[in-house]
Amino acid sequence: LNVTEEEFVLATLAGCTEYKSILDVVVNAFYVQDGRYCPISERNLYIVICYLATFQLDEIGLQHFSRIVKSLDTAKMQQFLRFFFNDLYLNTWIKDEWSHFYDSAYVKENWIDPLVRWQPKVQKLIEKLTDKLSNRTTTVKTLRVTQPKEFNLTVPKPRAIAPPSPAPLPALPKRQPVPPSIYKPPKERKQLEEIKTKNIQKATDLLLKANTNQFRCATIKPEKREFLCRIISAVLVLWSQISCEQACLLFKTMYLDTAHKHFLTQYFEELTKQPQDPIDNIPIKLNTAAILREGALCQRKLEEELKRIENLQQGAGDSSEFLEWQKQMRGKDLEEQLAEIECRRLQGKLSYEEAVLAHQNVIQENKKKADLLREEKAELMHLYAEKRLQEQKEVKELVEQVMEGHKNVKQVKAKIQEYKQQIVQQVCEESGELRRQALEEKEDQNRKRYELIQQIRAIESIPSIRHKFVDLTETGGHGLFGEMSIVELRERLALLKEAQKAAEEEKRDQIIHEKQAKEQLILDKLDQIAQFRAELGRAAALKQEEKKKSQSGERPMKDERILNLQKKIEEKTMERKKQAGLL
């Protein structure tokens, strides 16, 4: 390097080192946002460009800066300059981050305002780089060709006149080869084949899934166990009002899966065959809340029974006849409800048979429509092939016209190249003078900075005393109520801890006494519950024997509507089987 270039490189290196903190703010943000895919090895390149644009653009000028930028990679420089000279970024977060290191007024006056002032001119440079990226034109250098000279040979003697040679045959123009697209099938046919294969694959997957899951209804899913438990609990409530046969008929008429119906009917048939265990023999583990709750229930029932006995002694009537009548009416309502449920189930089965017949009719209509669509598709493919041939003829004519226009472009390019070379020579002469002036101004500025740094270092080298002694027995002297020293504060905290321990011991003794009293109360409740359960077991056994005797002669009757619906379903099933045989 010559002296001028060496001074410029050293000044740039010193500036990048001095302002490294504020340059790292911009470059780090660029790598986070727009330069995510840029290699980290080019970080120093972006730091140098950022330093020149921020601190040296007024000295070196836009022309010299443009030469430096254009000598580097066009895509990288266009991306970084577009990010750095964004007006919104300069006035917001870049200004705020630089204000953490220097005074905000100094940052705005000396750095932000010049960048905003240069922003329109730099934007033109960015547009030129963008155009260069979009065009990507490469100039081929024309080499100097050697011009041969003829030899100075002896002129031969004229020969005798020979018969005229025949006229040369005219050269035929070279024909273009036939495009390979003519021998290839059209793309539409390939797309239709792909769609057809996808539909076949989808149909096979659905068939396989249907075959694998066809017996899924035979297993009880975990999410339906809660529903079955609710049904069992509801029927157990009505167990005293309906017979076992009525319960099995109720489960058959419900809209449940086959496995659920079979499970419930088998469960209740076995329930009637097995002898009922007394309630007292069932082991039940109760917690404290359950014991207290059941004890309150036993006490309430005992009080109600005593009140009823007192009312009978005073001459009140017995409600047993009304309860018997109510039981008979509920039995009739239940039989009507079962018949209505059976009718609804048969109506649903009848509608299913009708839907199957309608579906078979729709399949026949769809087959006819598919035949019509195939014929229309063949006609459309024929028209498309003719249109394709016409478009190929038009493209051939357009290519011939474009080839004629390319012949006149080479002359225009040669003239433009000569004009650009003249402009480059003028720019180089002007940039040399501007560079000398910028170096002189930079030397003065560096000398002033060096003197200012020496003064700041001399001020920082003066030592300062920062020791302070603390007495723990003295108060702070802030003038507050209840102000005390650290020693007094520690003594008061020790007294408070002793008082807190004494309160905790007293509370612990109180909790132990309350716990013993509660345990004794629970034991009394358990004795009361055991007596009450024994009495309930005896009453339930007597009631079960009476119910078996009363329900031995009852049998469910079928309704006329159910018989009619069953006949209709059999007719529709026969008709559906005949239609399926025809299909």
Coordinates of C-alpha atoms in Angstrom, one line a residue:
L1 CA 0.0 0.0 0.0
N2 CA 1.1 3.6 -0.6
V3 CA 1.2 6.1 2.3
T4 CA -2.4 7.5 1.7
E5 CA -4.0 4.0 1.6
E6 CA -2.0 2.9 4.6
E7 CA -3.2 5.9 6.7
F8 CA -6.8 5.2 5.7
V9 CA -6.6 1.6 6.7
L10 CA -5.0 2.3 10.1
A11 CA -7.5 5.1 10.8
T12 CA -10.4 2.7 10.0
L13 CA -9.0 0.0 12.2
A14 CA -8.5 2.4 15.1
G15 CA -12.1 3.7 14.7
C16 CA -13.6 0.2 14.7
T17 CA -11.7 -0.7 17.9
E18 CA -12.7 2.6 19.6
Y19 CA -16.4 2.4 18.8
K20 CA -16.7 -1.4 19.0
S21 CA -19.6 -1.3 21.6
I22 CA -22.0 0.8 19.4
L23 CA -21.0 -1.1 16.2
D24 CA -21.7 -4.4 17.8
V25 CA -25.3 -3.2 18.6
V26 CA -26.1 -2.8 14.9
V27 CA -24.2 -5.9 13.6
N28 CA -25.8 -8.2 16.3
A29 CA -29.3 -7.0 15.5
F30 CA -28.6 -7.5 11.8
Y31 CA -27.6 -11.2 12.5
V32 CA -30.8 -11.7 14.5
Q33 CA -33.2 -10.2 12.0
D34 CA -32.1 -10.1 8.3
G35 CA -28.7 -11.8 8.4
R36 CA -29.8 -15.1 10.1
Y37 CA -28.2 -17.1 7.2
C38 CA -25.0 -15.0 6.8
P39 CA -21.8 -16.7 8.0
I40 CA -20.3 -15.4 11.2
S41 CA -16.9 -15.2 9.5
E42 CA -18.1 -12.0 7.7
R43 CA -18.9 -10.2 10.9
N44 CA -15.8 -7.9 10.6
L45 CA -16.9 -6.9 7.1
Y46 CA -20.2 -5.6 8.3
I47 CA -18.5 -3.8 11.2
V48 CA -16.1 -1.9 8.8
I49 CA -19.1 -0.9 6.5
C50 CA -21.1 0.3 9.5
Y51 CA -18.1 2.4 10.8
L52 CA -17.5 4.0 7.4
A53 CA -21.3 4.8 7.0
T54 CA -21.5 6.3 10.5
F55 CA -18.3 8.2 11.0
Q56 CA -16.5 8.6 7.6
L57 CA -19.3 9.1 5.1
D58 CA -19.0 13.0 5.3
E59 CA -15.2 12.8 4.9
I60 CA -14.7 10.2 2.1
G61 CA -18.0 11.1 0.2
L62 CA -20.7 9.0 -1.3
Q63 CA -18.7 8.3 -4.5
H64 CA -15.8 6.7 -2.7
F65 CA -18.2 4.8 -0.4
S66 CA -20.1 3.5 -3.4
R67 CA -16.8 2.2 -4.9
I68 CA -16.0 0.3 -1.7
V69 CA -19.5 -1.2 -1.5
K70 CA -19.6 -2.2 -5.2
S71 CA -16.3 -3.9 -4.9
L72 CA -17.8 -6.4 -2.4
D73 CA -20.5 -9.0 -2.7
T74 CA -23.6 -7.2 -4.1
A75 CA -26.3 -9.3 -2.3
K76 CA -24.7 -9.0 1.1
M77 CA -24.1 -5.2 0.9
Q78 CA -27.7 -4.6 -0.4
Q79 CA -29.1 -6.6 2.5
F80 CA -27.0 -4.8 5.2
L81 CA -27.4 -1.2 3.9
R82 CA -31.2 -1.7 3.6
F83 CA -31.3 -2.8 7.2
F84 CA -28.9 -0.1 8.6
F85 CA -30.4 2.9 6.7
N86 CA -34.0 2.1 7.7
D87 CA -35.4 5.4 8.9
L88 CA -37.6 3.7 11.5
Y89 CA -34.7 1.7 13.0
L90 CA -32.4 4.8 13.2
N91 CA -34.9 6.9 15.1
T92 CA -36.0 4.2 17.5
W93 CA -34.0 1.3 18.9
I94 CA -30.6 2.2 17.3
K95 CA -30.7 5.7 18.9
D96 CA -31.8 4.2 22.3
E97 CA -29.1 1.6 22.4
W98 CA -26.4 4.1 21.5
S99 CA -27.7 6.5 24.2
H100 CA -26.7 3.8 26.8
F101 CA -23.0 4.5 25.9
Y102 CA -23.0 8.2 25.0
D103 CA -25.2 11.2 25.8
S104 CA -28.5 11.1 23.8
A105 CA -28.1 14.7 22.5
Y106 CA -24.6 14.0 21.3
V107 CA -25.8 10.8 19.6
K108 CA -28.6 12.5 17.8
E109 CA -26.6 15.5 16.7
N110 CA -23.4 13.9 15.5
W111 CA -24.5 10.4 14.4
I112 CA -28.2 10.0 13.8
D113 CA -28.9 13.3 12.0
P114 CA -26.1 12.8 9.4
L115 CA -27.3 9.2 8.7
V116 CA -30.9 10.5 8.2
R117 CA -29.5 13.2 5.9
W118 CA -27.5 10.7 3.8
Q119 CA -30.4 8.2 3.7
P120 CA -32.1 9.4 0.4
K121 CA -28.7 9.2 -1.5
V122 CA -27.8 5.8 0.0
Q123 CA -31.3 4.6 -0.9
K124 CA -30.5 5.2 -4.6
L125 CA -27.3 3.2 -4.1
I126 CA -29.4 0.3 -2.7
E127 CA -31.8 0.5 -5.6
K128 CA -28.8 0.2 -8.0
L129 CA -27.6 -2.9 -6.2
T130 CA -31.1 -4.3 -6.3
D131 CA -31.3 -3.8 -10.1
K132 CA -27.9 -5.4 -10.5
L133 CA -29.1 -8.4 -8.6
S134 CA -32.2 -8.7 -10.7
N135 CA -30.5 -8.3 -14.1
R136 CA -27.2 -10.2 -13.4
T137 CA -25.8 -9.1 -16.8
T138 CA -22.2 -10.4 -17.5
T139 CA -20.0 -8.5 -20.0
V140 CA -17.8 -10.6 -22.1
K141 CA -14.4 -9.0 -23.0
T142 CA -13.7 -8.9 -26.7
L143 CA -10.2 -10.1 -27.5
R144 CA -8.1 -8.6 -30.3
V145 CA -8.0 -10.9 -33.2
T146 CA -5.0 -11.2 -35.5
Q147 CA -5.7 -10.0 -39.0
P148 CA -3.9 -12.1 -41.6
K149 CA -2.1 -10.6 -44.6
E150 CA -2.0 -12.0 -48.1
F151 CA 1.4 -13.3 -49.5
N152 CA 2.9 -11.4 -52.4
L153 CA 2.9 -14.2 -54.8
T154 CA 3.5 -14.2 -58.6
V155 CA 0.4 -13.6 -60.6
P156 CA -0.2 -16.7 -62.7
K157 CA -0.7 -16.6 -66.4
P158 CA -4.3 -16.5 -67.6
R159 CA -5.6 -19.9 -68.6
A160 CA -7.8 -20.8 -71.4
I161 CA -11.5 -20.1 -71.0
A162 CA -13.2 -23.0 -69.6
P163 CA -16.9 -23.8 -69.9
P164 CA -18.9 -22.0 -67.3
S165 CA -19.4 -23.9 -64.1
P166 CA -22.9 -24.7 -63.1
A167 CA -24.6 -22.3 -60.6
P168 CA -24.3 -23.4 -57.0
L169 CA -27.4 -24.9 -55.4
P170 CA -29.1 -22.6 -52.9
A171 CA -28.5 -23.7 -49.2
L172 CA -31.6 -24.7 -47.5
P173 CA -32.3 -23.2 -44.0
K174 CA -31.6 -25.4 -41.1
R175 CA -34.8 -26.9 -39.8
Q176 CA -35.5 -26.9 -36.1
P177 CA -35.8 -30.3 -34.5
V178 CA -39.2 -31.6 -33.5
P179 CA -39.9 -30.7 -29.8
P180 CA -40.0 -33.8 -27.5
S181 CA -43.3 -32.7 -26.0
I182 CA -45.1 -34.0 -29.1
Y183 CA -44.1 -37.6 -28.3
K184 CA -45.1 -37.3 -24.6
P185 CA -48.7 -37.9 -23.4
P186 CA -50.5 -34.8 -22.0
K187 CA -50.2 -33.8 -18.3
E188 CA -53.9 -34.0 -17.7
R189 CA -53.9 -37.8 -18.4
K190 CA -51.1 -38.3 -15.8
Q191 CA -53.0 -36.2 -13.2
L192 CA -56.2 -38.2 -13.7
E193 CA -54.2 -41.5 -13.3
E194 CA -52.7 -40.2 -10.0
I195 CA -56.1 -39.2 -8.7
K196 CA -57.5 -42.6 -9.7
T197 CA -54.7 -44.4 -7.8
K198 CA -55.2 -42.2 -4.7
N199 CA -58.9 -43.0 -4.7
I200 CA -58.3 -46.7 -5.0
Q201 CA -55.8 -46.6 -2.1
K202 CA -58.2 -44.6 0.0
A203 CA -61.0 -47.1 -0.7
T204 CA -58.8 -50.1 0.3
D205 CA -57.8 -48.3 3.5
L206 CA -61.4 -47.7 4.4
L207 CA -62.3 -51.4 3.6
L208 CA -59.4 -52.6 5.8
K209 CA -60.5 -50.3 8.6
A210 CA -64.1 -51.5 8.4
N211 CA -63.1 -55.2 8.5
T212 CA -60.8 -54.7 11.5
N213 CA -63.4 -52.7 13.5
Q214 CA -66.5 -54.7 12.6
F215 CA -66.6 -56.5 16.0
R216 CA -65.7 -53.4 18.0
C217 CA -69.3 -53.2 19.4
A218 CA -68.7 -56.6 21.2
T219 CA -66.3 -54.9 23.7
I220 CA -67.3 -52.6 26.5
K221 CA -65.3 -49.3 26.3
P222 CA -64.0 -47.7 29.5
E223 CA -65.9 -44.5 28.9
K224 CA -69.3 -46.4 28.8
R225 CA -68.8 -48.2 32.1
E226 CA -70.0 -45.1 34.0
F227 CA -73.1 -45.0 31.9
L228 CA -73.8 -48.7 32.7
C229 CA -73.3 -48.1 36.4
R230 CA -75.9 -45.3 36.3
I231 CA -78.4 -47.6 34.6
I232 CA -77.8 -50.3 37.2
S233 CA -78.2 -47.9 40.1
A234 CA -81.5 -46.5 38.6
V235 CA -82.9 -50.1 38.1
L236 CA -81.9 -51.0 41.7
V237 CA -84.0 -48.1 42.9
L238 CA -87.0 -49.4 40.9
W239 CA -86.2 -53.1 41.9
S240 CA -89.0 -53.0 44.5
Q241 CA -91.6 -51.9 41.8
I242 CA -90.8 -54.1 38.7
S243 CA -90.1 -57.8 38.2
C244 CA -86.9 -59.3 36.7
E245 CA -88.6 -60.1 33.4
Q246 CA -89.7 -56.4 33.1
A247 CA -86.2 -55.3 33.8
C248 CA -84.7 -57.5 31.1
L249 CA -87.3 -56.3 28.6
L250 CA -86.4 -52.7 29.5
F251 CA -82.7 -53.3 28.7
K252 CA -83.6 -55.0 25.4
T253 CA -85.7 -52.0 24.2
M254 CA -83.0 -49.4 25.1
Y255 CA -80.8 -47.9 22.4
L256 CA -77.6 -49.7 23.5
D257 CA -75.0 -51.8 21.9
T258 CA -75.6 -55.6 21.7
A259 CA -72.8 -56.3 24.2
H260 CA -74.3 -53.8 26.7
K261 CA -77.8 -55.3 26.4
H262 CA -76.5 -58.8 26.8
F263 CA -74.4 -57.8 29.8
L264 CA -77.3 -56.1 31.7
T265 CA -79.9 -58.8 31.0
Q266 CA -77.5 -61.6 32.1
Y267 CA -76.5 -59.6 35.2
F268 CA -80.1 -59.2 36.4
E269 CA -81.1 -62.8 35.6
E270 CA -78.2 -64.0 37.7
L271 CA -79.2 -61.5 40.4
T272 CA -82.7 -63.1 40.7
K273 CA -81.3 -66.7 40.9
Q274 CA -78.7 -66.0 43.6
P275 CA -79.9 -65.6 47.2
Q276 CA -79.7 -62.0 48.5
D277 CA -77.1 -61.6 51.2
P278 CA -78.2 -59.6 54.3
I279 CA -77.0 -56.0 54.4
D280 CA -75.2 -56.5 57.7
N281 CA -72.6 -58.9 56.1
I282 CA -71.3 -56.4 53.5
P283 CA -68.0 -54.9 54.8
I284 CA -67.9 -51.1 54.3
K285 CA -65.0 -49.0 55.3
L286 CA -66.1 -45.5 56.3
N287 CA -64.1 -42.3 56.9
T288 CA -64.9 -39.7 59.5
A289 CA -67.2 -37.6 57.3
A290 CA -69.2 -40.7 56.2
I291 CA -69.6 -41.9 59.8
L292 CA -71.0 -38.5 60.9
R293 CA -73.2 -38.2 57.9
E294 CA -74.7 -41.7 58.3
G295 CA -75.1 -41.1 62.0
A296 CA -77.1 -38.0 61.3
L297 CA -79.2 -39.9 58.8
C298 CA -80.0 -42.7 61.3
Q299 CA -80.9 -40.1 64.0
R300 CA -83.3 -38.4 61.5
K301 CA -85.0 -41.6 60.5
L302 CA -85.4 -42.7 64.1
E303 CA -87.1 -39.3 65.0
E304 CA -89.4 -39.7 62.0
E305 CA -90.4 -43.2 63.0
L306 CA -91.1 -42.1 66.6
K307 CA -93.2 -39.2 65.3
R308 CA -95.2 -41.6 63.1
I309 CA -95.9 -43.9 66.0
E310 CA -97.1 -40.9 68.1
N311 CA -99.4 -39.8 65.3
L312 CA -100.9 -43.4 65.1
Q313 CA -101.5 -43.4 68.9
Q314 CA -103.3 -40.1 68.6
G315 CA -105.7 -41.5 65.9
A316 CA -104.0 -40.5 62.6
G317 CA -104.6 -42.7 59.4
D318 CA -102.2 -45.2 57.9
S319 CA -100.9 -44.5 54.4
S320 CA -100.3 -48.2 53.4
E321 CA -103.4 -48.4 51.1
F322 CA -102.3 -45.3 49.3
L323 CA -98.8 -46.7 48.8
E324 CA -100.2 -49.9 47.4
W325 CA -102.4 -48.0 44.9
Q326 CA -99.4 -45.9 44.0
K327 CA -97.3 -49.0 43.4
Q328 CA -100.0 -50.5 41.1
M329 CA -100.3 -47.3 39.0
R330 CA -96.5 -47.0 38.6
G331 CA -96.4 -50.6 37.4
K332 CA -99.0 -49.8 34.7
D333 CA -97.2 -46.7 33.7
L334 CA -94.0 -48.7 33.4
E335 CA -95.7 -51.3 31.1
E336 CA -97.0 -48.5 28.9
Q337 CA -93.6 -47.0 28.7
L338 CA -91.9 -50.3 27.8
A339 CA -94.5 -50.8 25.0
E340 CA -93.8 -47.2 23.7
I341 CA -90.0 -47.9 23.7
E342 CA -90.5 -51.1 21.8
C343 CA -92.6 -49.3 19.2
R344 CA -89.9 -46.6 18.7
R345 CA -87.2 -49.3 18.3
L346 CA -89.2 -51.1 15.6
Q347 CA -90.0 -47.8 13.9
G348 CA -86.2 -47.0 13.8
K349 CA -85.5 -50.5 12.3
L350 CA -88.2 -49.9 9.7
S351 CA -86.7 -46.5 8.7
Y352 CA -83.3 -48.3 8.4
E353 CA -84.7 -50.8 5.9
E354 CA -86.3 -48.0 3.9
A355 CA -83.0 -46.0 3.9
V356 CA -81.1 -49.1 2.5
L357 CA -83.6 -49.4 -0.4
A358 CA -83.2 -45.7 -1.2
H359 CA -79.4 -46.0 -1.1
Q360 CA -79.5 -48.9 -3.6
N361 CA -81.7 -46.7 -6.0
V362 CA -79.2 -43.8 -5.7
I363 CA -76.3 -46.2 -6.6
Q364 CA -78.1 -47.1 -9.9
E365 CA -78.6 -43.5 -10.8
N366 CA -75.0 -42.6 -10.1
K367 CA -73.8 -45.4 -12.4
K368 CA -75.8 -43.8 -15.3
K369 CA -74.4 -40.3 -14.5
A370 CA -70.8 -41.7 -14.5
D371 CA -71.3 -43.2 -18.0
L372 CA -72.4 -39.8 -19.3
L373 CA -69.4 -38.0 -17.6
R374 CA -67.0 -40.4 -19.3
E375 CA -68.4 -39.6 -22.8
E376 CA -68.1 -35.8 -22.1
K377 CA -64.6 -36.3 -20.8
A378 CA -63.5 -38.0 -24.1
E379 CA -64.8 -35.1 -26.2
L380 CA -63.1 -32.5 -24.0
M381 CA -59.7 -34.4 -24.3
H382 CA -60.1 -34.3 -28.1
L383 CA -60.7 -30.6 -28.1
Y384 CA -57.8 -30.0 -25.8
A385 CA -55.4 -31.8 -28.1
E386 CA -56.4 -29.7 -31.1
K387 CA -56.0 -26.5 -29.0
R388 CA -52.5 -27.7 -27.9
L389 CA -51.3 -28.1 -31.5
Q390 CA -52.5 -24.6 -32.4
E391 CA -50.6 -23.1 -29.5
Q392 CA -47.4 -24.8 -30.6
K393 CA -47.6 -23.3 -34.0
E394 CA -48.0 -19.8 -32.6
V395 CA -45.0 -20.3 -30.3
K396 CA -42.8 -21.3 -33.2
E397 CA -43.7 -18.1 -35.1
L398 CA -42.9 -16.0 -32.0
V399 CA -39.5 -17.6 -31.6
E400 CA -38.5 -16.7 -35.2
Q401 CA -39.4 -13.0 -34.6
V402 CA -37.3 -12.8 -31.4
M403 CA -34.2 -14.3 -33.1
E404 CA -34.3 -11.5 -35.8
G405 CA -34.5 -8.9 -33.0
H406 CA -31.3 -10.2 -31.2
K407 CA -29.0 -9.5 -34.2
N408 CA -29.1 -5.7 -33.7
V409 CA -28.4 -5.8 -29.9
K410 CA -24.6 -6.3 -30.1
Q411 CA -23.8 -3.0 -31.8
V412 CA -25.7 -1.1 -29.1
K413 CA -23.8 -2.9 -26.3
A414 CA -20.4 -1.8 -27.8
K415 CA -21.4 1.9 -27.8
I416 CA -22.6 1.7 -24.2
Q417 CA -19.3 0.1 -23.1
E418 CA -17.2 2.9 -24.5
Y419 CA -19.4 5.6 -22.8
K420 CA -19.0 3.9 -19.4
Q421 CA -15.2 3.7 -19.7
Q422 CA -15.1 7.5 -20.2
I423 CA -17.2 8.1 -17.1
V424 CA -15.0 5.9 -15.0
Q425 CA -11.8 7.8 -15.9
Q426 CA -13.4 11.1 -14.8
V427 CA -14.6 9.7 -11.5
C428 CA -11.2 8.3 -10.6
E429 CA -9.6 11.8 -11.1
E430 CA -12.1 13.5 -8.9
S431 CA -12.0 10.9 -6.1
G432 CA -8.2 11.3 -5.8
E433 CA -8.5 15.0 -4.8
L434 CA -11.3 14.3 -2.3
R435 CA -9.3 11.5 -0.7
R436 CA -6.4 13.9 0.1
Q437 CA -8.6 16.5 1.7
A438 CA -10.3 13.8 3.8
L439 CA -7.0 12.5 5.2
E440 CA -5.9 15.9 6.3
E441 CA -9.1 16.5 8.2
K442 CA -8.9 13.0 9.8
E443 CA -5.4 13.7 11.1
D444 CA -6.6 16.8 12.9
Q445 CA -9.5 15.0 14.4
N446 CA -7.3 12.1 15.7
R447 CA -4.9 14.6 17.3
K448 CA -7.7 16.3 19.2
R449 CA -9.1 12.9 20.3
Y450 CA -5.7 11.9 21.6
E451 CA -5.4 15.0 23.8
L452 CA -8.9 14.6 25.2
I453 CA -8.2 10.9 26.1
Q454 CA -5.0 11.9 28.0
Q455 CA -6.9 14.5 30.1
I456 CA -9.6 11.9 31.0
R457 CA -7.0 9.4 32.1
A458 CA -5.2 11.9 34.3
I459 CA -8.5 12.7 36.0
E460 CA -9.3 9.0 36.6
S461 CA -5.8 8.3 38.1
I462 CA -6.5 10.5 41.2
P463 CA -7.3 8.2 44.2
S464 CA -10.4 8.6 46.4
I465 CA -11.1 7.4 50.0
R466 CA -14.3 5.3 50.3
H467 CA -14.1 3.7 53.7
K468 CA -16.8 4.1 56.4
F469 CA -16.9 2.7 59.9
V470 CA -20.2 1.4 61.4
D471 CA -21.2 1.3 65.2
L472 CA -24.0 -1.3 65.8
T473 CA -25.0 0.3 69.1
E474 CA -25.9 3.7 67.6
T475 CA -29.2 4.6 65.9
G476 CA -29.4 5.8 62.3
G477 CA -30.4 9.3 63.3
H478 CA -33.2 9.6 60.7
G479 CA -35.7 11.1 63.1
L480 CA -38.3 8.3 62.9
F481 CA -40.6 7.0 65.7
G482 CA -39.4 3.8 67.3
E483 CA -35.9 4.2 65.9
M484 CA -33.4 1.7 67.4
S485 CA -29.9 0.3 66.9
I486 CA -29.1 -3.1 65.5
V487 CA -28.2 -4.6 68.9
E488 CA -31.6 -3.6 70.4
L489 CA -33.3 -4.9 67.3
R490 CA -31.7 -8.3 67.8
E491 CA -32.7 -8.5 71.5
R492 CA -36.3 -7.8 70.6
L493 CA -36.4 -10.4 67.9
A494 CA -35.1 -13.0 70.4
L495 CA -37.9 -12.1 72.9
L496 CA -40.5 -12.4 70.1
K497 CA -39.3 -15.9 69.1
E498 CA -39.6 -17.1 72.8
A499 CA -43.2 -15.8 73.0
Q500 CA -44.1 -17.5 69.7
K501 CA -42.8 -20.9 70.9
A502 CA -44.9 -20.7 74.1
A503 CA -48.0 -19.9 72.0
E504 CA -47.3 -22.9 69.7
E505 CA -47.1 -25.3 72.7
E506 CA -50.4 -24.1 74.1
K507 CA -52.1 -24.5 70.7
R508 CA -50.7 -28.0 70.4
D509 CA -52.2 -29.1 73.7
Q510 CA -55.6 -27.7 72.8
I511 CA -55.6 -29.6 69.4
I512 CA -54.7 -33.0 71.2
H513 CA -57.7 -32.6 73.6
E514 CA -60.1 -31.7 70.7
K515 CA -58.9 -34.8 68.7
Q516 CA -59.6 -37.2 71.6
A517 CA -63.1 -35.8 72.1
K518 CA -63.8 -36.2 68.3
E519 CA -62.6 -39.9 68.3
Q520 CA -65.0 -40.7 71.2
L521 CA -67.9 -39.1 69.3
I522 CA -67.1 -41.2 66.2
L523 CA -67.1 -44.5 68.2
D524 CA -70.6 -43.7 69.6
K525 CA -71.8 -43.0 66.1
L526 CA -70.5 -46.3 64.8
D527 CA -72.4 -48.2 67.5
Q528 CA -75.6 -46.4 66.5
I529 CA -75.1 -47.1 62.8
A530 CA -74.5 -50.9 63.4
Q531 CA -77.8 -51.2 65.3
F532 CA -79.7 -49.3 62.6
R533 CA -78.2 -51.4 59.8
A534 CA -79.2 -54.6 61.6
E535 CA -82.8 -53.5 61.7
L536 CA -82.8 -52.4 58.0
G537 CA -81.5 -55.9 57.0
R538 CA -84.3 -57.7 58.7
A539 CA -86.9 -55.4 57.1
A540 CA -85.4 -55.8 53.6
A541 CA -85.4 -59.6 53.9
L542 CA -89.2 -59.6 54.8
K543 CA -89.9 -57.2 51.9
Q544 CA -88.0 -59.3 49.4
E545 CA -90.0 -62.4 50.3
E546 CA -93.3 -60.6 49.9
K547 CA -92.2 -59.2 46.5
K548 CA -91.3 -62.7 45.1
K549 CA -94.8 -64.0 46.1
S550 CA -96.6 -61.1 44.5
Q551 CA -94.6 -61.2 41.2
S552 CA -94.7 -64.9 40.5
G553 CA -97.8 -64.8 38.2
E554 CA -97.0 -61.6 36.2
R555 CA -96.0 -61.9 32.5
P556 CA -95.4 -59.1 30.0
M557 CA -98.0 -58.6 27.2
K558 CA -97.3 -57.4 23.7
D559 CA -99.1 -54.5 22.1
E560 CA -100.9 -54.7 18.7
R561 CA -98.7 -51.8 17.3
I562 CA -95.6 -53.8 18.0
L563 CA -96.9 -56.8 16.1
N564 CA -97.9 -54.6 13.1
L565 CA -94.4 -53.0 13.0
Q566 CA -92.7 -56.4 13.1
K567 CA -94.7 -57.6 10.1
K568 CA -93.8 -54.4 8.1
I569 CA -90.1 -54.9 9.0
E570 CA -90.1 -58.5 7.7
E571 CA -91.7 -57.3 4.4
K572 CA -89.1 -54.5 3.9
T573 CA -86.2 -57.0 4.7
M574 CA -87.4 -59.4 2.0
E575 CA -87.7 -56.5 -0.5
R576 CA -84.2 -55.3 0.3
K577 CA -82.7 -58.8 -0.2
K578 CA -84.4 -59.1 -3.6
Q579 CA -83.1 -55.7 -4.7
A580 CA -79.5 -56.6 -3.5
G581 CA -79.7 -59.8 -5.6
L582 CA -80.6 -57.7 -8.7
L583 CA -77.7 -55.3 -8.0

